[in-house]
Amino acid sequence: MSDLVFDTADRLFRDAVDKDLLDRTEAGAFPEALWQAVEETGLVEAFADPDTGVADAAAVLRAAGRHAVPLPIAETLLARRLLQRAGLDIPAGPLALAPTDVNDRSAFAGGRLMGTFYSVGWASRATAIVALADGHVLVVDPARARIEPGRNLAGEPREIVTIDGPPLAAARAPIMPETLRREGAWSRSLLMLGAMETTLEVAATYANDRVQFGRPIGKQQSIQHQLALMAEEVAASAVAARLATERLDGDEAFLAVACAKIRCGEAAGKAAEYAHQVMGAIGFTHEHTLHHLTRRLWSWRDEYGRESDWSIELGQRVALVGANGLWPWLTRA
């Protein structure tokens, strides 16, 4: 099922997403036609199947990363999953998700949600903001929130949202903020994996096409070495992301997701560096498409916790497990 989902998403995004669309979206336009196509193909419902939902959603995220899709696909997938768990109706259209940052503060009491969320993706374009506060899943009308514009390094909307009022819907749900943060980190790992795969393809194609001193630069040992290092990073990230997908709903989800976010984040920085070295100055120019991928890699590695954040948490868990418990913990995961 997941291979079919990936092929469907990859084909749709390959045909619809080009540099012109990416530039127009970064300038402020929202690709309505592409969003309609995503909804019509059912990709935003990837989590719906209880047996294959996580793997299907991973396939959609990886494909979205491969093509730098300028849509809130990760946010909508995770928000829909949250609503599904809480038994709430799922609004149509793109959804925003909060909290996303450890500095976000919120409270739900007396039927009112009060809070400030500092980096909400696509809030001003969403039909609803789905928030988690004090053990409740809440649906908020973006028109009733104060939304301050902002963007990440890749030009994707990341806005400050302040809410003070009753939600459209609310339901108690035993979901911890740590769970939401973990799933957000998992989504960014898959997006980074997809973007790295395309970055490697773009760099390899350029190395074979660019002729210097009578032969392709890809024939030079130094260029081959950098491409090989990139391929290593992509392969290691794929293993980590696949393990996190298999363990996302398991007892040892923290270990698998922490490792994936750390490994994919480190690889994202290296892959972007190698790609720009192979392609020289052309990769930095506005006319080339490479920067749409590498700026997303640099942005996504910082979202839902940087490598240093997850490494500290992982070290604390290891310290708690103790020397005698470390090996059983690792092998159980």
JSON list of C-alpha atoms in Angstrom, two decimals, residues 175-294:
[
{"chain": "A", "resi": 175, "resn": "ILE", "atom": "CA", "xyz": [-2.47, 12.97, 24.37]},
{"chain": "A", "resi": 176, "resn": "MET", "atom": "CA", "xyz": [0.66, 14.53, 25.82]},
{"chain": "A", "resi": 177, "resn": "PRO", "atom": "CA", "xyz": [2.45, 17.51, 24.22]},
{"chain": "A", "resi": 178, "resn": "GLU", "atom": "CA", "xyz": [5.55, 15.27, 24.03]},
{"chain": "A", "resi": 179, "resn": "THR", "atom": "CA", "xyz": [3.65, 12.96, 21.70]},
{"chain": "A", "resi": 180, "resn": "LEU", "atom": "CA", "xyz": [2.80, 15.83, 19.37]},
{"chain": "A", "resi": 181, "resn": "ARG", "atom": "CA", "xyz": [6.39, 17.08, 19.40]},
{"chain": "A", "resi": 182, "resn": "ARG", "atom": "CA", "xyz": [7.67, 13.57, 18.69]},
{"chain": "A", "resi": 183, "resn": "GLU", "atom": "CA", "xyz": [5.33, 13.17, 15.72]},
{"chain": "A", "resi": 184, "resn": "GLY", "atom": "CA", "xyz": [6.36, 16.59, 14.45]},
{"chain": "A", "resi": 185, "resn": "ALA", "atom": "CA", "xyz": [10.02, 15.57, 14.62]},
{"chain": "A", "resi": 186, "resn": "TRP", "atom": "CA", "xyz": [9.19, 12.36, 12.78]},
{"chain": "A", "resi": 187, "resn": "SER", "atom": "CA", "xyz": [7.45, 14.34, 10.02]},
{"chain": "A", "resi": 188, "resn": "ARG", "atom": "CA", "xyz": [10.48, 16.62, 9.59]},
{"chain": "A", "resi": 189, "resn": "SER", "atom": "CA", "xyz": [12.78, 13.58, 9.38]},
{"chain": "A", "resi": 190, "resn": "LEU", "atom": "CA", "xyz": [10.73, 12.21, 6.46]},
{"chain": "A", "resi": 191, "resn": "LEU", "atom": "CA", "xyz": [10.60, 15.60, 4.73]},
{"chain": "A", "resi": 192, "resn": "MET", "atom": "CA", "xyz": [14.39, 15.97, 5.09]},
{"chain": "A", "resi": 193, "resn": "LEU", "atom": "CA", "xyz": [14.95, 12.47, 3.71]},
{"chain": "A", "resi": 194, "resn": "GLY", "atom": "CA", "xyz": [12.93, 13.26, 0.59]},
{"chain": "A", "resi": 195, "resn": "ALA", "atom": "CA", "xyz": [14.66, 16.60, 0.06]},
{"chain": "A", "resi": 196, "resn": "MET", "atom": "CA", "xyz": [18.09, 14.99, 0.45]},
{"chain": "A", "resi": 197, "resn": "GLU", "atom": "CA", "xyz": [17.26, 12.33, -2.13]},
{"chain": "A", "resi": 198, "resn": "THR", "atom": "CA", "xyz": [16.44, 14.99, -4.72]},
{"chain": "A", "resi": 199, "resn": "THR", "atom": "CA", "xyz": [19.43, 17.11, -3.71]},
{"chain": "A", "resi": 200, "resn": "LEU", "atom": "CA", "xyz": [21.68, 14.13, -4.41]},
{"chain": "A", "resi": 201, "resn": "GLU", "atom": "CA", "xyz": [20.00, 13.56, -7.80]},
{"chain": "A", "resi": 202, "resn": "VAL", "atom": "CA", "xyz": [20.36, 17.23, -8.76]},
{"chain": "A", "resi": 203, "resn": "ALA", "atom": "CA", "xyz": [24.04, 17.32, -7.79]},
{"chain": "A", "resi": 204, "resn": "ALA", "atom": "CA", "xyz": [24.83, 14.03, -9.58]},
{"chain": "A", "resi": 205, "resn": "THR", "atom": "CA", "xyz": [23.05, 15.15, -12.75]},
{"chain": "A", "resi": 206, "resn": "TYR", "atom": "CA", "xyz": [24.92, 18.45, -12.73]},
{"chain": "A", "resi": 207, "resn": "ALA", "atom": "CA", "xyz": [28.25, 16.68, -12.21]},
{"chain": "A", "resi": 208, "resn": "ASN", "atom": "CA", "xyz": [27.61, 14.48, -15.25]},
{"chain": "A", "resi": 209, "resn": "ASP", "atom": "CA", "xyz": [26.33, 17.33, -17.46]},
{"chain": "A", "resi": 210, "resn": "ARG", "atom": "CA", "xyz": [28.85, 20.04, -16.60]},
{"chain": "A", "resi": 211, "resn": "VAL", "atom": "CA", "xyz": [31.88, 19.72, -18.84]},
{"chain": "A", "resi": 212, "resn": "GLN", "atom": "CA", "xyz": [35.17, 21.35, -17.91]},
{"chain": "A", "resi": 213, "resn": "PHE", "atom": "CA", "xyz": [38.52, 20.89, -19.64]},
{"chain": "A", "resi": 214, "resn": "GLY", "atom": "CA", "xyz": [36.92, 18.47, -22.07]},
{"chain": "A", "resi": 215, "resn": "ARG", "atom": "CA", "xyz": [35.24, 16.08, -19.66]},
{"chain": "A", "resi": 216, "resn": "PRO", "atom": "CA", "xyz": [32.34, 16.05, -17.13]},
{"chain": "A", "resi": 217, "resn": "ILE", "atom": "CA", "xyz": [33.35, 17.30, -13.69]},
{"chain": "A", "resi": 218, "resn": "GLY", "atom": "CA", "xyz": [31.81, 14.09, -12.32]},
{"chain": "A", "resi": 219, "resn": "LYS", "atom": "CA", "xyz": [34.87, 12.26, -13.68]},
{"chain": "A", "resi": 220, "resn": "GLN", "atom": "CA", "xyz": [37.06, 14.08, -11.16]},
{"chain": "A", "resi": 221, "resn": "GLN", "atom": "CA", "xyz": [37.87, 12.07, -8.07]},
{"chain": "A", "resi": 222, "resn": "SER", "atom": "CA", "xyz": [37.17, 14.95, -5.67]},
{"chain": "A", "resi": 223, "resn": "ILE", "atom": "CA", "xyz": [33.64, 15.38, -7.05]},
{"chain": "A", "resi": 224, "resn": "GLN", "atom": "CA", "xyz": [33.00, 11.64, -6.95]},
{"chain": "A", "resi": 225, "resn": "HIS", "atom": "CA", "xyz": [34.15, 11.64, -3.33]},
{"chain": "A", "resi": 226, "resn": "GLN", "atom": "CA", "xyz": [31.65, 14.35, -2.36]},
{"chain": "A", "resi": 227, "resn": "LEU", "atom": "CA", "xyz": [28.79, 12.59, -4.15]},
{"chain": "A", "resi": 228, "resn": "ALA", "atom": "CA", "xyz": [29.70, 9.33, -2.40]},
{"chain": "A", "resi": 229, "resn": "LEU", "atom": "CA", "xyz": [29.62, 11.09, 0.97]},
{"chain": "A", "resi": 230, "resn": "MET", "atom": "CA", "xyz": [26.20, 12.52, 0.11]},
{"chain": "A", "resi": 231, "resn": "ALA", "atom": "CA", "xyz": [24.92, 9.08, -0.83]},
{"chain": "A", "resi": 232, "resn": "GLU", "atom": "CA", "xyz": [26.13, 7.74, 2.53]},
{"chain": "A", "resi": 233, "resn": "GLU", "atom": "CA", "xyz": [24.23, 10.45, 4.40]},
{"chain": "A", "resi": 234, "resn": "VAL", "atom": "CA", "xyz": [21.04, 9.80, 2.44]},
{"chain": "A", "resi": 235, "resn": "ALA", "atom": "CA", "xyz": [21.27, 6.03, 2.98]},
{"chain": "A", "resi": 236, "resn": "ALA", "atom": "CA", "xyz": [21.83, 6.40, 6.74]},
{"chain": "A", "resi": 237, "resn": "SER", "atom": "CA", "xyz": [18.92, 8.83, 6.99]},
{"chain": "A", "resi": 238, "resn": "ALA", "atom": "CA", "xyz": [16.65, 6.42, 5.13]},
{"chain": "A", "resi": 239, "resn": "VAL", "atom": "CA", "xyz": [17.38, 3.67, 7.65]},
{"chain": "A", "resi": 240, "resn": "ALA", "atom": "CA", "xyz": [16.76, 5.98, 10.63]},
{"chain": "A", "resi": 241, "resn": "ALA", "atom": "CA", "xyz": [13.54, 7.39, 9.17]},
{"chain": "A", "resi": 242, "resn": "ARG", "atom": "CA", "xyz": [12.23, 3.92, 8.31]},
{"chain": "A", "resi": 243, "resn": "LEU", "atom": "CA", "xyz": [12.88, 2.68, 11.87]},
{"chain": "A", "resi": 244, "resn": "ALA", "atom": "CA", "xyz": [11.13, 5.73, 13.33]},
{"chain": "A", "resi": 245, "resn": "THR", "atom": "CA", "xyz": [8.13, 5.03, 11.09]},
{"chain": "A", "resi": 246, "resn": "GLU", "atom": "CA", "xyz": [7.97, 1.41, 12.25]},
{"chain": "A", "resi": 247, "resn": "ARG", "atom": "CA", "xyz": [8.20, 2.44, 15.93]},
{"chain": "A", "resi": 248, "resn": "LEU", "atom": "CA", "xyz": [6.12, 5.64, 15.90]},
{"chain": "A", "resi": 249, "resn": "ASP", "atom": "CA", "xyz": [3.18, 4.11, 17.77]},
{"chain": "A", "resi": 250, "resn": "GLY", "atom": "CA", "xyz": [5.23, 1.69, 19.86]},
{"chain": "A", "resi": 251, "resn": "ASP", "atom": "CA", "xyz": [6.55, 1.81, 23.42]},
{"chain": "A", "resi": 252, "resn": "GLU", "atom": "CA", "xyz": [10.03, 2.80, 22.25]},
{"chain": "A", "resi": 253, "resn": "ALA", "atom": "CA", "xyz": [8.94, 5.58, 19.91]},
{"chain": "A", "resi": 254, "resn": "PHE", "atom": "CA", "xyz": [11.09, 8.17, 21.70]},
{"chain": "A", "resi": 255, "resn": "LEU", "atom": "CA", "xyz": [14.37, 6.35, 21.01]},
{"chain": "A", "resi": 256, "resn": "ALA", "atom": "CA", "xyz": [13.58, 5.72, 17.33]},
{"chain": "A", "resi": 257, "resn": "VAL", "atom": "CA", "xyz": [12.30, 9.25, 16.63]},
{"chain": "A", "resi": 258, "resn": "ALA", "atom": "CA", "xyz": [15.12, 10.92, 18.55]},
{"chain": "A", "resi": 259, "resn": "CYS", "atom": "CA", "xyz": [17.69, 8.95, 16.54]},
{"chain": "A", "resi": 260, "resn": "ALA", "atom": "CA", "xyz": [15.91, 9.76, 13.27]},
{"chain": "A", "resi": 261, "resn": "LYS", "atom": "CA", "xyz": [15.70, 13.50, 13.99]},
{"chain": "A", "resi": 262, "resn": "ILE", "atom": "CA", "xyz": [19.35, 13.62, 15.06]},
{"chain": "A", "resi": 263, "resn": "ARG", "atom": "CA", "xyz": [20.61, 11.54, 12.14]},
{"chain": "A", "resi": 264, "resn": "CYS", "atom": "CA", "xyz": [18.50, 13.21, 9.44]},
{"chain": "A", "resi": 265, "resn": "GLY", "atom": "CA", "xyz": [19.30, 16.66, 10.84]},
{"chain": "A", "resi": 266, "resn": "GLU", "atom": "CA", "xyz": [23.05, 16.04, 10.76]},
{"chain": "A", "resi": 267, "resn": "ALA", "atom": "CA", "xyz": [22.78, 14.55, 7.29]},
{"chain": "A", "resi": 268, "resn": "ALA", "atom": "CA", "xyz": [20.71, 17.50, 6.05]},
{"chain": "A", "resi": 269, "resn": "GLY", "atom": "CA", "xyz": [23.48, 19.95, 6.90]},
{"chain": "A", "resi": 270, "resn": "LYS", "atom": "CA", "xyz": [26.15, 17.80, 5.28]},
{"chain": "A", "resi": 271, "resn": "ALA", "atom": "CA", "xyz": [24.09, 16.99, 2.16]},
{"chain": "A", "resi": 272, "resn": "ALA", "atom": "CA", "xyz": [23.37, 20.68, 1.56]},
{"chain": "A", "resi": 273, "resn": "GLU", "atom": "CA", "xyz": [27.04, 21.53, 2.00]},
{"chain": "A", "resi": 274, "resn": "TYR", "atom": "CA", "xyz": [28.23, 18.79, -0.38]},
{"chain": "A", "resi": 275, "resn": "ALA", "atom": "CA", "xyz": [25.63, 19.70, -3.02]},
{"chain": "A", "resi": 276, "resn": "HIS", "atom": "CA", "xyz": [26.63, 23.36, -3.04]},
{"chain": "A", "resi": 277, "resn": "GLN", "atom": "CA", "xyz": [30.31, 22.40, -3.21]},
{"chain": "A", "resi": 278, "resn": "VAL", "atom": "CA", "xyz": [29.69, 20.14, -6.21]},
{"chain": "A", "resi": 279, "resn": "MET", "atom": "CA", "xyz": [27.65, 22.76, -8.03]},
{"chain": "A", "resi": 280, "resn": "GLY", "atom": "CA", "xyz": [29.65, 25.81, -7.05]},
{"chain": "A", "resi": 281, "resn": "ALA", "atom": "CA", "xyz": [28.01, 29.24, -7.15]},
{"chain": "A", "resi": 282, "resn": "ILE", "atom": "CA", "xyz": [25.25, 28.18, -9.55]},
{"chain": "A", "resi": 283, "resn": "GLY", "atom": "CA", "xyz": [23.40, 26.36, -6.73]},
{"chain": "A", "resi": 284, "resn": "PHE", "atom": "CA", "xyz": [23.06, 29.58, -4.74]},
{"chain": "A", "resi": 285, "resn": "THR", "atom": "CA", "xyz": [21.55, 31.62, -7.56]},
{"chain": "A", "resi": 286, "resn": "HIS", "atom": "CA", "xyz": [17.87, 32.47, -7.64]},
{"chain": "A", "resi": 287, "resn": "GLU", "atom": "CA", "xyz": [17.58, 30.98, -11.13]},
{"chain": "A", "resi": 288, "resn": "HIS", "atom": "CA", "xyz": [18.55, 27.48, -9.99]},
{"chain": "A", "resi": 289, "resn": "THR", "atom": "CA", "xyz": [16.18, 25.21, -8.06]},
{"chain": "A", "resi": 290, "resn": "LEU", "atom": "CA", "xyz": [18.75, 23.76, -5.64]},
{"chain": "A", "resi": 291, "resn": "HIS", "atom": "CA", "xyz": [18.23, 26.46, -3.02]},
{"chain": "A", "resi": 292, "resn": "HIS", "atom": "CA", "xyz": [14.56, 25.58, -2.68]},
{"chain": "A", "resi": 293, "resn": "LEU", "atom": "CA", "xyz": [15.69, 22.19, -1.38]},
{"chain": "A", "resi": 294, "resn": "THR", "atom": "CA", "xyz": [18.68, 23.19, 0.72]}
]
